[in-house]
Coordinates of C-alpha atoms and ligand atoms in Angstrom, one line a residue:
X1428 CA 7.0 -47.3 -9.3
X1429 CA 8.0 -50.7 -10.7
X1430 CA 6.3 -52.8 -13.4
X1431 CA 6.2 -56.6 -13.5
X1432 CA 9.8 -57.0 -14.6
X1433 CA 11.1 -54.6 -12.0
X1434 CA 11.5 -52.1 -14.8
X1435 CA 10.8 -48.7 -13.5
X1436 CA 7.8 -47.2 -15.2
X1437 CA 8.5 -43.6 -16.1
X1438 CA 5.3 -41.5 -15.7
X1439 CA 6.8 -38.1 -15.6
X1440 CA 8.5 -36.3 -18.4
X1441 CA 12.3 -36.3 -18.4
X1442 CA 13.7 -33.5 -16.3
X1443 CA 10.7 -33.2 -14.0
X1444 CA 11.8 -32.7 -10.4
X1445 CA 10.0 -34.5 -7.7
X1446 CA 10.4 -34.5 -4.0
X1447 CA 8.1 -36.4 -1.6
X1448 CA 7.0 -36.7 2.0
X1449 CA 9.3 -35.2 4.6
X1450 CA 11.8 -34.1 2.0
X1451 CA 9.1 -32.1 0.2
X1452 CA 7.8 -30.7 3.5
X1453 CA 11.2 -29.6 4.7
X1454 CA 12.0 -28.0 1.4
X1455 CA 8.9 -26.0 1.4
X1456 CA 9.3 -25.0 5.0
X1457 CA 12.8 -24.0 4.4
X1458 CA 11.7 -21.8 1.5
X1459 CA 8.9 -20.2 3.5
X1460 CA 11.2 -19.5 6.4
X1461 CA 13.7 -17.9 4.0
X1462 CA 11.1 -15.4 2.9
X1463 CA 10.2 -14.7 6.6
X1464 CA 13.9 -14.3 7.4
X1465 CA 14.4 -11.9 4.5
X1466 CA 12.1 -9.3 6.1
X1467 CA 12.5 -10.1 9.8
X1468 CA 15.0 -7.3 10.4
X1469 CA 12.5 -4.7 9.3
X1470 CA 9.9 -5.6 12.0
X1471 CA 9.0 -3.1 14.6
X1472 CA 9.8 0.6 15.2
X1473 CA 13.5 0.0 15.3
X1474 CA 13.5 -2.3 12.3
X1475 CA 16.0 -1.5 9.5
X1476 CA 15.2 -0.4 6.0
X1477 CA 16.0 -2.2 2.8
X1478 CA 17.3 -0.8 -0.4
X1479 CA 15.9 -2.5 -3.4
X1480 CA 17.3 -2.1 -6.8
X1481 CA 15.3 -3.3 -9.7
X1482 CA 16.6 -4.5 -13.1
X1483 CA 16.6 -1.0 -14.6
X1484 CA 18.4 0.4 -11.6
X1485 CA 15.4 2.1 -9.9
X1486 CA 15.9 2.3 -6.2
X1487 CA 13.3 1.9 -3.5
X1488 CA 14.2 2.4 0.2
X1489 CA 11.6 0.9 2.4
X1490 CA 10.7 -0.7 5.7
X1491 CA 7.4 -2.0 4.5
X1492 CA 7.1 -5.8 4.3
X1493 CA 4.8 -6.1 1.4
X1494 CA 6.7 -3.5 -0.7
X1495 CA 9.9 -5.5 -0.2
X1496 CA 8.3 -8.8 -1.1
X1497 CA 6.5 -7.4 -4.1
X1498 CA 9.8 -6.1 -5.5
X1499 CA 12.0 -9.2 -5.0
X1500 CA 11.7 -11.9 -7.5
X1501 CA 10.7 -15.0 -5.5
X1502 CA 11.0 -18.3 -7.4
X1503 CA 10.2 -21.1 -5.0
X1504 CA 6.5 -22.0 -5.1
X1505 CA 6.1 -22.3 -1.3
X1506 CA 7.9 -19.0 -1.0
X1507 CA 5.5 -17.4 -3.4
X1508 CA 2.6 -18.6 -1.3
X1509 CA 4.1 -16.8 1.7
X1510 CA 4.5 -13.6 -0.4
X1511 CA 0.8 -13.9 -1.1
X1512 CA 0.1 -13.7 2.6
X1513 CA 1.7 -10.3 2.7
X1514 CA -0.4 -9.2 -0.2
X1515 CA -3.6 -10.4 1.4
X1516 CA -2.7 -8.7 4.7
X1517 CA -2.0 -5.5 2.8
X1518 CA -5.4 -5.7 0.9
X1519 CA -7.3 -6.4 4.1
X1520 CA -5.6 -4.0 6.5
X1521 CA -2.8 -2.0 4.9
X1522 CA -0.5 -3.0 7.8
X1523 CA 0.9 -6.0 9.6
X1524 CA 2.4 -7.4 6.5
X1525 CA 5.8 -8.2 8.0
X1526 CA 4.2 -9.7 11.1
X1527 CA 2.0 -11.9 9.0
X1528 CA 4.9 -13.3 7.1
X1529 CA 7.1 -13.6 10.1
X1530 CA 4.3 -15.5 11.9
X1531 CA 3.8 -17.8 8.9
X1532 CA 7.6 -18.6 8.9
X1533 CA 7.5 -19.3 12.6
X1534 CA 4.4 -21.5 12.5
X1535 CA 6.2 -23.6 10.0
X1536 CA 9.5 -23.6 11.9
X1537 CA 7.6 -24.8 15.0
X1538 CA 6.0 -27.6 13.1
X1539 CA 9.3 -29.1 12.0
X1540 CA 10.0 -30.9 15.2
X1541 CA 6.5 -32.3 15.2
X1542 CA 6.9 -33.6 11.7
X1543 CA 10.3 -35.0 12.8
X1544 CA 8.7 -36.9 15.6
X1545 CA 6.1 -38.3 13.1
X1546 CA 3.1 -36.2 14.1
X1547 CA 0.9 -36.4 11.0
X1548 CA 0.5 -33.1 9.2
X1549 CA -3.2 -33.4 9.4
X1550 CA -3.0 -33.4 13.2
X1551 CA -0.8 -30.3 13.0
X1552 CA -3.1 -28.4 10.7
X1553 CA -6.1 -29.3 12.8
X1554 CA -4.3 -28.1 15.9
X1555 CA -3.3 -24.9 14.1
X1556 CA -6.9 -24.3 13.0
X1557 CA -8.2 -24.7 16.5
X1558 CA -5.5 -22.4 17.9
X1559 CA -6.2 -19.7 15.3
X1560 CA -9.9 -19.7 16.1
X1561 CA -9.1 -19.5 19.8
X1562 CA -6.6 -16.7 19.2
X1563 CA -9.3 -14.6 17.4
X1564 CA -11.5 -15.0 20.4
X1565 CA -8.8 -14.0 22.9
X1566 CA -7.8 -11.0 20.8
X1567 CA -11.4 -9.8 20.6
X1568 CA -11.6 -10.1 24.4
X1569 CA -8.5 -7.9 24.7
X1570 CA -9.7 -5.2 22.4
X1571 CA -10.9 -1.8 23.5
X1572 CA -13.0 0.8 21.9
X1573 CA -11.3 3.0 19.2
X1574 CA -12.2 6.5 20.4
X1575 CA -10.8 9.6 18.7
X1576 CA -7.7 9.7 20.8
X1577 CA -6.9 6.1 20.1
X1578 CA -7.5 6.5 16.4
X1579 CA -4.8 9.1 16.4
X1580 CA -2.5 6.7 18.3
X1581 CA -3.3 4.0 15.8
X1582 CA -1.9 6.4 13.1
X1583 CA 1.2 7.0 15.3
X1584 CA 1.8 3.3 15.8
X1585 CA 1.5 2.6 12.1
X1586 CA 3.9 5.4 11.3
X1587 CA 6.6 4.5 13.8
X1588 CA 9.6 2.9 12.2
X1589 CA 8.8 4.3 8.8
X1590 CA 11.5 6.5 7.3
X1591 CA 9.6 9.7 7.8
X1592 CA 12.2 11.7 9.6
X1593 CA 10.6 11.7 13.0
X1594 CA 7.4 13.4 11.7
X1595 CA 5.1 10.7 13.0
X1596 CA 3.1 13.1 15.2
X1597 CA 2.6 15.7 12.6
X1598 CA 1.8 13.2 9.9
X1599 CA -0.6 11.3 12.0
X1600 CA -2.7 14.4 12.3
X1601 CA -2.7 14.6 8.5
X1602 CA -3.7 10.9 8.4
X1603 CA -6.6 11.2 10.8
X1604 CA -7.9 14.3 9.1
X1605 CA -7.7 12.7 5.7
X1606 CA -9.3 9.5 6.9
X1607 CA -12.2 11.4 8.5
X1608 CA -12.8 13.5 5.4
X1609 CA -13.3 10.5 3.2
X1610 CA -15.2 8.4 5.7
X1611 CA -18.3 7.4 3.8
X1612 CA -21.0 5.1 5.1
X1613 CA -18.7 3.8 7.8
X1614 CA -16.0 2.9 5.2
X1615 CA -12.7 4.6 4.3
X1616 CA -11.5 4.1 0.8
X1617 CA -7.9 5.5 0.6
X1618 CA -8.1 5.5 -3.2
X1619 CA -10.4 8.5 -2.9
X1620 CA -7.4 10.6 -1.7
X1621 CA -5.4 12.2 -4.4
X1622 CA -1.7 12.4 -3.8
X1623 CA 0.6 15.0 -5.4
X1624 CA 4.3 15.0 -4.7
X1625 CA 6.6 18.0 -5.3
X1626 CA 10.3 17.6 -4.4
X1627 CA 11.7 20.2 -2.1
X1628 CA 11.1 21.4 1.4
X1629 CA 10.9 19.1 4.3
X1630 CA 8.4 16.3 5.2
X1631 CA 6.6 18.7 7.6
X1632 CA 5.6 20.8 4.7
X1633 CA 3.3 17.9 3.7
X1634 CA -0.4 18.9 4.0
X1635 CA -3.9 17.9 3.3
X1636 CA -6.2 20.0 1.0
X1637 CA -9.9 19.7 1.1
X1638 CA -10.3 19.5 -2.6
X1639 CA -8.3 18.5 -5.6
X1640 CA -4.7 19.5 -6.4
X1641 CA -3.3 19.0 -9.8
X1642 CA 0.3 19.5 -10.8
X1643 CA -0.5 22.0 -13.6
X1644 CA -0.2 25.7 -14.0
X1645 CA -2.6 28.0 -16.0
X1646 CA -1.5 28.1 -19.6
X1647 CA -1.4 31.8 -20.0
X1648 CA 0.0 34.4 -17.6
X1649 CA -2.8 36.8 -18.3
X1650 CA -5.4 34.4 -17.1
X1651 CA -6.8 35.1 -13.7
X1652 CA -4.7 33.4 -10.9
X1653 CA -7.8 32.8 -8.9
X1654 CA -11.4 32.2 -9.9
X1655 CA -14.3 32.3 -7.3
X1656 CA -17.5 30.3 -7.9
X1657 CA -15.8 28.2 -10.5
X1658 CA -17.8 26.7 -13.3
X1659 CA -15.5 24.0 -14.7
X1660 CA -15.5 22.5 -18.1
X1661 CA -13.7 19.2 -18.4
X1662 CA -12.6 18.5 -21.9
X1663 CA -11.1 15.3 -23.3
X1664 CA -10.5 16.9 -26.7
X1665 CA -7.8 19.3 -27.9
X1666 CA -8.5 23.0 -28.1
X1667 CA -6.5 23.4 -31.3
X1668 CA -6.9 22.7 -35.0
X1669 CA -6.4 19.0 -35.6
X1670 CA -3.2 18.3 -37.4
X1671 CA -3.6 15.6 -40.0
X1672 CA -1.8 12.3 -39.5
X1673 CA -0.1 12.7 -42.9
X1674 CA 2.2 15.4 -43.9
X1675 CA -0.3 17.2 -46.1
X1676 CA 0.5 20.3 -47.9
X1677 CA -1.9 23.0 -48.9
X1678 CA -0.6 25.2 -51.6
X1679 CA -2.1 28.7 -51.6
X1680 CA -1.0 31.0 -54.4
X1681 CA -3.3 33.9 -53.9
X1682 CA -2.5 36.2 -50.8
X1683 CA -6.2 36.9 -50.2
X1684 CA -6.9 33.1 -50.1
X1685 CA -4.1 32.9 -47.6
X1686 CA -5.7 35.5 -45.4
X1687 CA -9.0 33.8 -45.7
X1688 CA -7.5 30.5 -44.7
X1689 CA -5.9 32.0 -41.6
X1690 CA -9.1 33.8 -40.7
X1691 CA -11.0 30.6 -41.0
X1692 CA -8.6 28.9 -38.6
X1693 CA -8.8 31.8 -36.2
X1694 CA -12.5 31.8 -36.2
X1695 CA -12.7 28.0 -35.5
X1696 CA -10.4 28.5 -32.5
X1697 CA -12.3 31.5 -31.3
X1698 CA -15.6 29.6 -31.7
X1699 CA -14.2 27.0 -29.2
X1700 CA -13.7 29.7 -26.6
X1701 CA -17.1 31.3 -27.4
X1702 CA -18.7 27.9 -26.9
X1703 CA -17.0 27.4 -23.5
X1704 CA -18.0 30.9 -22.5
X1705 CA -21.5 30.4 -23.7
X1706 CA -21.9 27.3 -21.6
X1707 CA -21.0 29.5 -18.6
X1708 CA -17.5 28.1 -17.8
X1709 CA -14.9 30.2 -16.2
X1710 CA -12.4 27.4 -15.8
X1711 CA -11.3 24.9 -18.4
X1712 CA -9.3 21.7 -17.8
X1713 CA -8.3 20.1 -21.0
X1714 CA -6.8 16.7 -21.3
X1715 CA -5.1 17.6 -24.6
X1716 CA -3.3 20.6 -26.1
X1717 CA -4.6 24.2 -26.1
X1718 CA -3.6 26.4 -29.0
X1719 CA -1.8 29.7 -28.3
X1720 CA -4.6 31.7 -29.8
X1721 CA -7.2 29.8 -27.7
X1722 CA -5.1 30.6 -24.7
X1723 CA -5.1 34.3 -25.7
X1724 CA -8.9 34.4 -26.2
X1725 CA -9.5 32.5 -22.9
X1726 CA -7.2 35.0 -21.0
X1727 CA -9.2 37.9 -22.6
X1728 CA -12.4 36.3 -21.4
X1729 CA -11.0 35.9 -17.9
X1730 CA -11.1 32.1 -18.2
X1731 CA -8.6 30.0 -16.2
X1732 CA -7.3 27.1 -18.2
X1733 CA -4.9 24.2 -17.8
X1734 CA -3.8 21.7 -20.6
X1735 CA -2.5 18.2 -20.9
X1736 CA -4.1 16.9 -17.7
X1737 CA -3.7 13.2 -17.0
X1738 CA -6.9 11.3 -17.6
X1739 CA -6.9 10.2 -13.9
X1740 CA -6.8 13.9 -12.9
X1741 CA -9.7 14.7 -15.2
X1742 CA -11.7 11.8 -13.7
X1743 CA -10.9 12.9 -10.1
X1744 CA -12.1 16.4 -11.0
X1745 CA -15.3 15.0 -12.5
X1746 CA -16.0 13.1 -9.3
X1747 CA -15.1 16.0 -7.1
X1748 CA -16.9 18.8 -8.9
X1749 CA -19.8 16.9 -10.3
X1750 CA -18.9 17.8 -13.9
X1751 CA -18.9 15.5 -16.9
X1752 CA -16.0 14.9 -19.1
X1753 CA -17.0 16.1 -22.6
X1754 CA -15.6 14.7 -25.8
X1755 CA -17.0 17.3 -28.2
X1756 CA -16.7 21.1 -27.4
X1757 CA -19.7 21.8 -29.7
X1758 CA -21.9 19.8 -27.3
X1759 CA -20.7 21.4 -24.1
X1760 CA -23.7 22.7 -22.0
X1761 CA -24.1 24.3 -18.6
X1762 CA -25.1 21.1 -17.1
X1763 CA -21.8 19.4 -18.0
X1764 CA -19.9 22.0 -15.8
X1765 CA -18.5 21.1 -12.5
X1766 CA -18.7 23.3 -9.4
X1767 CA -16.1 24.5 -6.9
X1768 CA -15.9 27.5 -4.7
X1769 CA -12.4 28.4 -5.8
X1770 CA -9.9 27.4 -8.4
X1771 CA -6.5 28.9 -7.8
X1772 CA -2.9 28.7 -8.7
X1773 CA -0.8 28.5 -5.6
X1774 CA 2.9 28.1 -5.1
X1775 CA 4.2 24.7 -3.9
X1776 CA 7.9 25.2 -3.2
X1777 CA 9.4 26.9 -6.3
X1778 CA 6.6 25.8 -8.6
X1779 CA 2.9 26.4 -8.9
X1780 CA 0.0 23.9 -8.8
X1781 CA -3.7 24.3 -9.3
X1782 CA -6.0 23.9 -6.3
X1783 CA -9.6 23.2 -6.7
X1784 CA -11.3 23.7 -3.3
X1785 CA -14.8 23.9 -2.0
X1786 CA -15.8 21.2 -4.4
X1787 CA -19.4 20.1 -4.6
X1788 CA -18.3 16.7 -3.3
X1789 CA -16.9 17.4 0.1
X1790 CA -15.2 14.0 0.2
X1791 CA -12.7 15.1 -2.4
X1792 CA -9.4 15.3 -0.6
X1793 CA -5.8 15.6 -1.7
X1794 CA -2.4 15.4 0.1
X1795 CA 0.6 17.4 -1.1
X1796 CA 3.7 15.6 -0.1
X1797 CA 7.0 17.4 0.2
X1798 CA 10.4 16.0 0.9
X1799 CA 14.0 16.4 0.0
X1800 CA 14.2 13.7 -2.6
X1801 CA 12.0 11.4 -4.6
X1802 CA 12.9 8.4 -2.4
X1803 CA 11.9 10.3 0.7
X1804 CA 8.6 11.3 -0.8
X1805 CA 7.9 7.8 -2.1
X1806 CA 8.3 6.4 1.4
X1807 CA 6.2 9.1 2.9
X1808 CA 3.5 8.3 0.3
X1809 CA 3.6 4.6 1.2
X1810 CA 3.6 5.4 4.9
X1811 CA 0.6 7.8 4.6
X1812 CA -1.3 5.4 2.4
X1813 CA -0.8 2.5 4.8
X1814 CA -1.6 4.7 7.9
X1815 CA -4.8 6.0 6.3
X1816 CA -5.8 2.5 5.6
X1817 CA -5.1 1.4 9.1
X1818 CA -6.9 4.3 10.7
X1819 CA -9.7 3.5 8.4
X1820 CA -9.8 0.0 9.6
X1821 CA -9.8 1.2 13.2
X1822 CA -12.7 3.6 12.4
X1823 CA -14.6 0.9 10.5
X1824 CA -14.4 -1.7 13.2
X1825 CA -14.2 0.5 16.2
X1826 CA -11.8 -1.9 18.0
X1827 CA -8.1 -1.6 18.8
X1828 CA -5.7 -3.8 20.8
X1829 CA -2.4 -2.9 22.5
X1830 CA 0.7 -3.5 20.4
X1831 CA 4.4 -4.0 21.0
X1832 CA 4.1 -7.7 21.5
X1833 CA 1.4 -7.5 24.1
X1834 CA -1.2 -9.5 22.2
X1835 CA 1.3 -12.1 21.1
X1836 CA 2.5 -12.8 24.6
X1837 CA -1.1 -13.0 25.9
X1838 CA -1.8 -15.4 23.1
X1839 CA 1.2 -17.5 23.9
X1840 CA 0.1 -17.9 27.5
X1841 CA -3.6 -18.3 26.9
X1842 CA -3.2 -20.7 24.0
X1843 CA -0.9 -23.0 26.0
X1844 CA -3.5 -23.2 28.7
X1845 CA -6.0 -23.9 26.0
X1846 CA -3.7 -26.7 24.6
X1847 CA -3.9 -28.7 27.8
X1848 CA -7.7 -28.4 27.8
X1849 CA -7.9 -29.8 24.2
X1850 CA -5.5 -32.7 25.0
X1851 CA -4.8 -35.5 22.5
X1852 CA -2.2 -35.1 19.8
X1853 CA -3.6 -31.7 18.7
X1854 CA -2.3 -30.4 22.0
X1855 CA 1.2 -30.6 20.7
X1856 CA 0.3 -28.5 17.7
X1857 CA -1.6 -25.9 19.7
X1858 CA 1.5 -25.7 22.0
X1859 CA 3.7 -25.2 18.9
X1860 CA 1.3 -22.4 17.7
X1861 CA 1.4 -20.8 21.1
X1862 CA 5.2 -20.8 21.1
X1863 CA 5.2 -19.4 17.5
X1864 CA 3.4 -16.3 18.8
X1865 CA 6.5 -15.3 20.7
X1866 CA 8.4 -14.6 17.5
X1867 CA 6.8 -11.1 17.3
X1868 CA 8.0 -9.6 20.6
X1869 CA 11.2 -11.6 20.2
X1870 CA 12.0 -10.0 16.9
X1871 CA 10.9 -6.5 17.8
X1872 CA 13.2 -6.8 20.8
X1873 CA 16.1 -8.2 18.8
X1874 CA 15.7 -5.5 16.2
X1875 CA 16.0 -2.9 18.9
X1876 CA 19.2 -4.4 20.2
X1877 CA 17.5 -5.7 23.4
X1878 CA 18.1 -9.2 24.7
X1879 CA 15.1 -11.2 23.4
X1880 CA 15.1 -13.9 26.0
X1881 CA 15.1 -11.3 28.8
X1882 CA 12.2 -9.5 27.0
X1883 CA 10.1 -12.6 26.7
X1884 CA 10.6 -13.5 30.4
X1885 CA 9.7 -10.0 31.5
X1886 CA 6.6 -9.9 29.3
X1887 CA 5.4 -13.3 30.5
X1888 CA 5.9 -12.3 34.1
X1889 CA 3.9 -9.1 33.5
X1890 CA 1.1 -11.0 31.8
X1891 CA 0.9 -13.5 34.6
X1892 CA -0.1 -10.7 37.0
X1893 CA -3.6 -9.4 37.2
X1894 CA -4.2 -6.5 34.8
X1895 CA -1.0 -7.3 32.8
X1896 CA -2.5 -8.4 29.6
X1897 CA -1.7 -5.2 27.7
X1898 CA 1.9 -5.2 28.7
X1899 CA 4.2 -5.0 25.7
X1900 CA 7.8 -4.1 25.3
X1901 CA 8.9 -0.5 25.9
X1902 CA 11.8 -0.3 23.5
X1903 CA 13.3 2.8 25.2
X1904 CA 13.7 1.1 28.5
X1905 CA 13.7 -2.6 27.6
X1906 CA 11.0 -3.1 30.3
X1907 CA 7.4 -4.4 30.1
X1908 CA 4.8 -1.6 30.1
X1909 CA 1.1 -1.2 29.6
X1910 CA 0.8 -0.3 26.0
X1911 CA -2.7 1.1 26.3
X1912 CA -1.1 3.7 28.6
X1913 CA 1.9 4.2 26.3
X1914 CA -0.5 4.6 23.4
X1915 CA 0.9 1.9 21.2
X1916 CA -2.3 0.6 19.7
X1917 CA -3.3 -1.2 16.5
X1918 CA -6.6 -2.1 15.0
X1919 CA -7.9 -5.5 16.2
X1920 CA -8.3 -6.5 12.5
X1921 CA -4.6 -6.1 11.8
X1922 CA -3.8 -8.8 14.4
X1923 CA -6.6 -11.2 13.7
X1924 CA -6.0 -11.0 9.9
X1925 CA -2.2 -11.6 10.4
X1926 CA -2.9 -14.7 12.4
X1927 CA -5.5 -16.1 10.2
X1928 CA -3.6 -15.6 7.0
X1929 CA -0.4 -16.9 8.5
X1930 CA -2.2 -20.0 9.7
X1931 CA -3.8 -20.5 6.4
X1932 CA -0.6 -20.5 4.4
X1933 CA 1.3 -22.6 7.0
X1934 CA -1.5 -25.2 6.8
X1935 CA -1.5 -25.1 3.1
X1936 CA 2.2 -25.7 2.9
X1937 CA 2.1 -28.4 5.6
X1938 CA -0.5 -30.4 3.6
X1939 CA 1.8 -30.7 0.6
X1940 CA 3.7 -34.0 0.6
X1941 CA 4.6 -34.2 -3.0
X1942 CA 6.1 -31.6 -5.2
X1943 CA 6.2 -32.4 -8.9
X1944 CA 7.9 -29.6 -10.9
X1945 CA 8.4 -29.5 -14.6
X1946 CA 11.7 -28.4 -15.7
X1947 CA 11.8 -24.6 -16.0
X1948 CA 12.9 -22.8 -19.1
X1949 CA 16.3 -21.4 -18.4
X1950 CA 15.7 -18.3 -16.3
X1951 CA 16.2 -14.8 -17.6
X1952 CA 19.2 -13.5 -15.8
X1953 CA 19.2 -9.7 -16.3
X1954 CA 21.5 -8.9 -13.5
X1955 CA 24.1 -11.4 -14.5
X1956 CA 24.0 -12.7 -11.0
X1957 CA 24.6 -16.5 -10.9
X1958 CA 22.6 -16.8 -7.8
X1959 CA 19.5 -15.3 -9.3
X1960 CA 16.8 -17.5 -10.8
X1961 CA 18.5 -20.7 -9.8
X1962 CA 16.8 -23.4 -8.0
X1963 CA 15.8 -23.0 -4.4
X1964 CA 15.4 -19.5 -3.1
X1965 CA 16.2 -17.8 -6.4
X1966 CA 15.7 -14.1 -6.1
X1967 CA 15.7 -14.0 -2.4
X1968 CA 19.3 -15.3 -2.2
X1969 CA 20.3 -12.9 -4.9
X1970 CA 18.8 -9.8 -3.4
X1971 CA 19.3 -10.0 0.3
Ligands
ADP846 P1 4.2 -4.7 10.1 O1 4.6 -4.8 8.6 O2 3.9 -6.1 10.6 O3 3.2 -3.7 10.5 P2 6.1 -3.1 11.5 O4 7.5 -2.9 11.2 O5 5.2 -2.0 11.3 O6 5.6 -4.4 10.8 O7 6.0 -3.5 13.1 C1 4.8 -3.8 13.7 C2 5.1 -4.2 15.1 O8 5.8 -3.2 15.8 C3 3.8 -4.4 15.8 O9 3.9 -5.6 16.6 C4 3.6 -3.2 16.7 O10 2.9 -3.4 17.8 C5 5.1 -2.9 17.0 N1 5.3 -1.5 17.5 C6 4.8 -0.4 16.8 N2 5.1 0.7 17.5 C7 5.8 0.3 18.6 C8 6.5 0.9 19.7 N3 6.4 2.2 19.9 N4 7.1 0.2 20.7 C9 7.1 -1.2 20.5 N5 6.6 -1.9 19.5 C10 5.9 -1.2 18.6
MG847 MG1 3.4 -1.7 10.4

């Protein structure tokens, strides 16, 4: 920008960084590709895991795209946009996060040569939009009905490649059972499943419970271990005498006064138990402390009690048993009580937990996860969570497609036919889009140590034949095979969503031709790593 005297007019604050046109585009594309590259090696059943260490030294070992991207500290704005794709995919489907990001990176990579040869970004984005719409149509045409058998296979497919010690078959039964139990009005909300983890045992000791499990034991050994026809009081208040905030002292000089004082305390505590008993409760779950004396009285009355429950546990119990959480024991009545067939303390490994089963709400479901270490259990939890979501999606929509690269190869072929029917300059963009689809089978194959070029050739040859549209890559043999027969299936929505969000972010990035960035405050650098927080890829470079 020059004024009349050829003096540059400075509009932007000193230190503002600016890049324009192709430079801006290529920078953004490079950043987006770097995000995709950072998780590429985890794609597919033979993908590798990543170990992530956060600033306080907590370790996560995972294979899950969105978990990786959520943990690493991405700085570049375009890279951040790509991370958002993984989050959207996760919110919508619970799976396909790596695929969505890898696709976004590849769509951008394929656009580079078009930008280089001066195809206008608008033409590219239009072409991509047309291609994405056509892709959704083709995928829908490929989809088959999600019957019971296929739903289980969807769980299996979602679980392959997770670090779950080869227990995919066992866990997929748990997943399907859980998803079915919470199916409500055609929808599956995984948040309705309560997860408890107890270290020890092996992954196969993981199981589902129809009811609520809380990681608490009864407070007194003389309380019953098991209560049938439980009437449950849910208390948000302590069952003890309130201690004052200040260090108050009461001086009692007369021994009879002392006795009276103690008796008074005792009767207050006893009154609490009497009140609970009078309301008809035989089980008490208390969010706060329970006095020793109260424990003793409860045990005498045959009441089962747990203390210091998490608020979320209390809420889950309220929902499951139909009870209300009460904030004042004096106001407790019979109609506040929740109902369950049994409340029982049972051993989970070396410790005991409390199981509330036969709840009035049959959709209350818990999963007890076992495993050798916290890291194993955490990855099992993530895997189950995602798989239940995915199975839920398959049950909600009732449509699945073959996996293992089959849909992507079909799209690559059908879309390039479509490109020639569209013609014009958009044709180039649709061809680039079609080519980008190949990145999925390419990467799955690469990660399995199979020659990617060979794989793509074999897959294309199979798809060119009649009845070959469901052929994907059999990673055991390196040959193309019908994935509906091999039971590698995924919900249709996982595929369509991955493509639509990848297209959306690629287009958004392609439309940017000017990046104006204010100077950042010096980055916090907690790990003392000079690569962290710098310009460009920041955290990605530091972490991977
Ligand atoms: P994402 O985060 O995208 O779900 P995954 O690591 O779960 O990434 O890999 C998903 C890809 O792996 C899909 O394309 C899926 O079809 C493919 N896949 C899953 N199971 C198999 C299998 N047994 N053989 C070949 N490919 C598989
Ligand atoms: Mg997956």
